Tab-separated table of N, CA and C in Angstrom:
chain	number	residue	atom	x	y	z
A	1	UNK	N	-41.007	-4.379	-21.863
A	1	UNK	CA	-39.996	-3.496	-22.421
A	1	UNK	C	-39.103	-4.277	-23.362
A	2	UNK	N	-38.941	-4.028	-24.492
A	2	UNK	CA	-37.930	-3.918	-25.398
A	2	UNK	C	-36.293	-4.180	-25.227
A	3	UNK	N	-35.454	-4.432	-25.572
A	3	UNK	CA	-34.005	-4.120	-25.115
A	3	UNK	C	-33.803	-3.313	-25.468
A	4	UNK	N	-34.089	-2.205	-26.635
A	4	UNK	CA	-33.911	-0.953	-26.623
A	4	UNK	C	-33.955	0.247	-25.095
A	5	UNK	N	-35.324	-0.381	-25.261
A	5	UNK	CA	-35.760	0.324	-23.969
A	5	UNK	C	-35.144	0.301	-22.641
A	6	UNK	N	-34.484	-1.064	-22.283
A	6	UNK	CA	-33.956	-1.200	-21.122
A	6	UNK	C	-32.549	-0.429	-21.211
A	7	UNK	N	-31.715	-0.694	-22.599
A	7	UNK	CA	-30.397	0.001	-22.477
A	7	UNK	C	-30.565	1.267	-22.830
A	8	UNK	N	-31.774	2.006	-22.998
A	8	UNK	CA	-31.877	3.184	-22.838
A	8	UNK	C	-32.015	4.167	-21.311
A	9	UNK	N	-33.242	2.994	-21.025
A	9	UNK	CA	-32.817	3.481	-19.382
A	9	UNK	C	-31.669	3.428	-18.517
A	10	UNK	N	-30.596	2.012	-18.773
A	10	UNK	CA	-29.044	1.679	-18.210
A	10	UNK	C	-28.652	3.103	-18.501
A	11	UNK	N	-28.717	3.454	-19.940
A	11	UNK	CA	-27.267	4.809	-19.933
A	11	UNK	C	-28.012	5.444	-19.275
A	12	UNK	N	-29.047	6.258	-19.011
A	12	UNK	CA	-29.542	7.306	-18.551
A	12	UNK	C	-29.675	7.149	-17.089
A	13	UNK	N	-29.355	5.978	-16.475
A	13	UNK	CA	-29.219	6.123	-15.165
A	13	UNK	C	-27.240	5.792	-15.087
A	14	UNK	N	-26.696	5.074	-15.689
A	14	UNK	CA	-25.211	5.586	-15.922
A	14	UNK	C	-24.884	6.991	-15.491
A	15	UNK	N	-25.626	7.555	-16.397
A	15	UNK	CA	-25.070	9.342	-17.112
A	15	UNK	C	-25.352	9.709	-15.685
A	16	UNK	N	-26.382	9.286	-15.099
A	16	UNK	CA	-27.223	10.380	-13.967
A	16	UNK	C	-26.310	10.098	-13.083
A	17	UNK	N	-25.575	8.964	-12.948
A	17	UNK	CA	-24.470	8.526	-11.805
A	17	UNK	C	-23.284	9.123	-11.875
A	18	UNK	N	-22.934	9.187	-12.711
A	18	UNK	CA	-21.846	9.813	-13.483
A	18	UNK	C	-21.458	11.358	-13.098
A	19	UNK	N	-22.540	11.818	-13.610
A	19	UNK	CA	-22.652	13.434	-13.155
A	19	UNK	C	-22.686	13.493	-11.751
A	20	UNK	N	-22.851	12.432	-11.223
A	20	UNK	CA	-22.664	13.117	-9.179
A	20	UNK	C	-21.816	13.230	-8.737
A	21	UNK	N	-20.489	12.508	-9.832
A	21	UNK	CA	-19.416	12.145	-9.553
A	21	UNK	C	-18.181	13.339	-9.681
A	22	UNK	N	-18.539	14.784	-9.440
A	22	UNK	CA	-17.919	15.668	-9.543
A	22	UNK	C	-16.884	16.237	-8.604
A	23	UNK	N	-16.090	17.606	-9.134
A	23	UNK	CA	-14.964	17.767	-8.056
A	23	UNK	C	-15.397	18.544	-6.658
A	24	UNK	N	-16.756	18.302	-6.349
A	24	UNK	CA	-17.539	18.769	-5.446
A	24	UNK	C	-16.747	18.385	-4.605
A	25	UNK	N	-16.674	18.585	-3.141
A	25	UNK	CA	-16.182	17.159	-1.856
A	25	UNK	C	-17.838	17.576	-1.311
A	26	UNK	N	-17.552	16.195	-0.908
A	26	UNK	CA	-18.541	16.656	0.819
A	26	UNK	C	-18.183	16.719	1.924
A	27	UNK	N	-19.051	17.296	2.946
A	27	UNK	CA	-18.563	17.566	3.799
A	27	UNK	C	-17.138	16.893	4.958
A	28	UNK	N	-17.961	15.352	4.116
A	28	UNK	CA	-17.274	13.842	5.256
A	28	UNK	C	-15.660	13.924	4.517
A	29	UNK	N	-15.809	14.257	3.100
A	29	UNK	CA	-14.304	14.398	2.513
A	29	UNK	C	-13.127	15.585	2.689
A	30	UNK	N	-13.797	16.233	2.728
A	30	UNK	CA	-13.169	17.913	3.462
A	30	UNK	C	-12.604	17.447	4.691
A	31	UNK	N	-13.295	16.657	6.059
A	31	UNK	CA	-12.828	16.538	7.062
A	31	UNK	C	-11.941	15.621	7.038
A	32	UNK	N	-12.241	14.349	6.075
A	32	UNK	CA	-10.647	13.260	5.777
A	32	UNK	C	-9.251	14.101	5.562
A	33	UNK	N	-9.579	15.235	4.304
A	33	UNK	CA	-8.672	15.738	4.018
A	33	UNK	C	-7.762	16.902	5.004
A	34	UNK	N	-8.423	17.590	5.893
A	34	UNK	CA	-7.883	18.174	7.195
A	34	UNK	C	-7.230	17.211	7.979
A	35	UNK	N	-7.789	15.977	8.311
A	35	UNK	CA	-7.253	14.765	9.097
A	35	UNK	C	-5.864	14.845	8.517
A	36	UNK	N	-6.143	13.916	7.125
A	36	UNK	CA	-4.676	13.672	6.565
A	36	UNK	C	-3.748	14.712	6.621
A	37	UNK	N	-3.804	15.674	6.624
A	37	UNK	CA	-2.904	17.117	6.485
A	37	UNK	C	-2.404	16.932	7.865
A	38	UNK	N	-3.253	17.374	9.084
A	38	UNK	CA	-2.777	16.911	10.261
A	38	UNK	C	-2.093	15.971	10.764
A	39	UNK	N	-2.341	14.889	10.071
A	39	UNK	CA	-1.501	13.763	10.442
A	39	UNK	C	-0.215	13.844	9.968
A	40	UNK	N	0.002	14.214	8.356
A	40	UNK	CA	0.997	14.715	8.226
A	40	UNK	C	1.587	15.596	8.691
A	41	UNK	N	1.576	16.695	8.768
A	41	UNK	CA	1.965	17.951	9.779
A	41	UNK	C	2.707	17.198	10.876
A	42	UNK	N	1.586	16.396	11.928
A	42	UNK	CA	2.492	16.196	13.259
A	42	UNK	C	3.451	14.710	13.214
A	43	UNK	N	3.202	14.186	12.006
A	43	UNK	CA	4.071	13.219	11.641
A	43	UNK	C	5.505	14.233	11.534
A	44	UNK	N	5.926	14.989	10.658
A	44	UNK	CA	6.930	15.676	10.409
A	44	UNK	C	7.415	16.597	11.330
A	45	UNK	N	6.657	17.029	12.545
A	45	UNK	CA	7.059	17.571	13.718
A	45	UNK	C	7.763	16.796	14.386
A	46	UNK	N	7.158	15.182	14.333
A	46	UNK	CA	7.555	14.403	15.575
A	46	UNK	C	8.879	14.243	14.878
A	47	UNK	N	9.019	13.852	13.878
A	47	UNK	CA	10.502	13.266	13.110
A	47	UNK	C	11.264	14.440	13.495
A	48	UNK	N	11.306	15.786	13.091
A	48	UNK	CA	12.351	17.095	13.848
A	48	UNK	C	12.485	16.942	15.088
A	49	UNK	N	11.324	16.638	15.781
A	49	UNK	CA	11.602	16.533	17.371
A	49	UNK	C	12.813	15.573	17.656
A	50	UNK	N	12.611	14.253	16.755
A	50	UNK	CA	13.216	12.958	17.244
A	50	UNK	C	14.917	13.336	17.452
A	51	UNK	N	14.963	13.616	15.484
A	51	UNK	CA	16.160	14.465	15.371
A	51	UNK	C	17.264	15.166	16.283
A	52	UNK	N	16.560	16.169	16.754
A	52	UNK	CA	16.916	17.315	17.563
A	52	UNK	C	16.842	16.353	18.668
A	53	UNK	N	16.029	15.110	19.297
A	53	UNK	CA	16.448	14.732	20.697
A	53	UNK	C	18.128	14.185	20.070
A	54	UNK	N	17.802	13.683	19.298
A	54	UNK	CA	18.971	12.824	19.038
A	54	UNK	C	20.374	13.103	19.124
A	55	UNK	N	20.179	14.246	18.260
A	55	UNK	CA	21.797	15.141	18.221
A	55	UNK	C	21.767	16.424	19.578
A	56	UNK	N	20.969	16.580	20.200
A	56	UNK	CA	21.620	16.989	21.971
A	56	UNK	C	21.924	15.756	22.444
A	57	UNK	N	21.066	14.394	22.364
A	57	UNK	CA	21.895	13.082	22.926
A	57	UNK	C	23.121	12.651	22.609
A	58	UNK	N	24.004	12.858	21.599
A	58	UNK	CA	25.155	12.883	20.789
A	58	UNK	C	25.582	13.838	21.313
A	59	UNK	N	25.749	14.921	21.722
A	59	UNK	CA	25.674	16.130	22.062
A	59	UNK	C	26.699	16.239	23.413
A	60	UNK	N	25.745	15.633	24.187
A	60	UNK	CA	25.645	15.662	26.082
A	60	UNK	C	26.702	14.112	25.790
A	61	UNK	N	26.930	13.402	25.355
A	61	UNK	CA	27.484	12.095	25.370
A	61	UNK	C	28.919	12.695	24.817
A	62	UNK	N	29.002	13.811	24.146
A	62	UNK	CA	29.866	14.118	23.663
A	62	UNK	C	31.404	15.076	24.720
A	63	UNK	N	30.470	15.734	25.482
A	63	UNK	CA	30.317	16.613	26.602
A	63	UNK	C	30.734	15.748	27.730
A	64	UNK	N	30.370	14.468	27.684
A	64	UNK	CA	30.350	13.561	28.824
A	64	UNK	C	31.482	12.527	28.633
A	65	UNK	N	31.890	12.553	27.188
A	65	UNK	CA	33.249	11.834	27.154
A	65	UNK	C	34.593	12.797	27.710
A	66	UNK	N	34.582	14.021	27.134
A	66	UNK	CA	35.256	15.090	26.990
A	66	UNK	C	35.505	15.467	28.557
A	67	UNK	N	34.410	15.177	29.816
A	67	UNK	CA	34.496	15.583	30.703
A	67	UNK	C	35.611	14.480	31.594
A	68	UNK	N	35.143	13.208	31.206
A	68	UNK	CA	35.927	11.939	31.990
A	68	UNK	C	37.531	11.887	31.493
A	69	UNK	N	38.137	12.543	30.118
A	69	UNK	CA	38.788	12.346	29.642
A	69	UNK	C	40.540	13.200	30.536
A	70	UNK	N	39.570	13.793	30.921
A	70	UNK	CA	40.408	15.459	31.471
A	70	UNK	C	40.786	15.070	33.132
C-alpha cells in the first residue's frame, strides 16, 4: 500500500469512529445518570435534614436555658 492508501483508510476509519460518537446514551450511561441525580437528590435531603436537626437543637437549648433561668 501506498501512503495515499493508508491515510485514506486512517480517515475512513476516523470518520467511522467519529459517527458512534453521538448524543445516543447507552444503556450503562442512562443508569450513571439516574445514579448521579439520586445522589444528588439525597445529598440535598440530608443537608435539610441536618439543618432542621440543627435549629430544633438551638431550639430545645433555647427552651432549656429559658427553663433554668426562671
Amino acid at each position: 500500500m501506498n501512503s495515499r492508501n493508508i491515510l485514506s483508510v486512517l480517515m475512513i476509519a476516523l470518520g467511522l469512529t467519529l459517527a458512534g460518537c453521538g448524543e445516543s446514551q447507552g444503556p450503562a450511561e442512562e443508569a450513571g445518570e439516574k445514579i448521579d441525580e439520586s445522589m444528588e437528590s439525597t445529598t440535598e435531603k440530608l443537608k435539610e435534614a441536618g439543618e432542621e436537626m440543627g435549629d430544633a437543637m438551638e431550639e430545645a437549648g433555647d427552651k432549656v436555658e429559658e427553663a433554668t433561668e426562671n
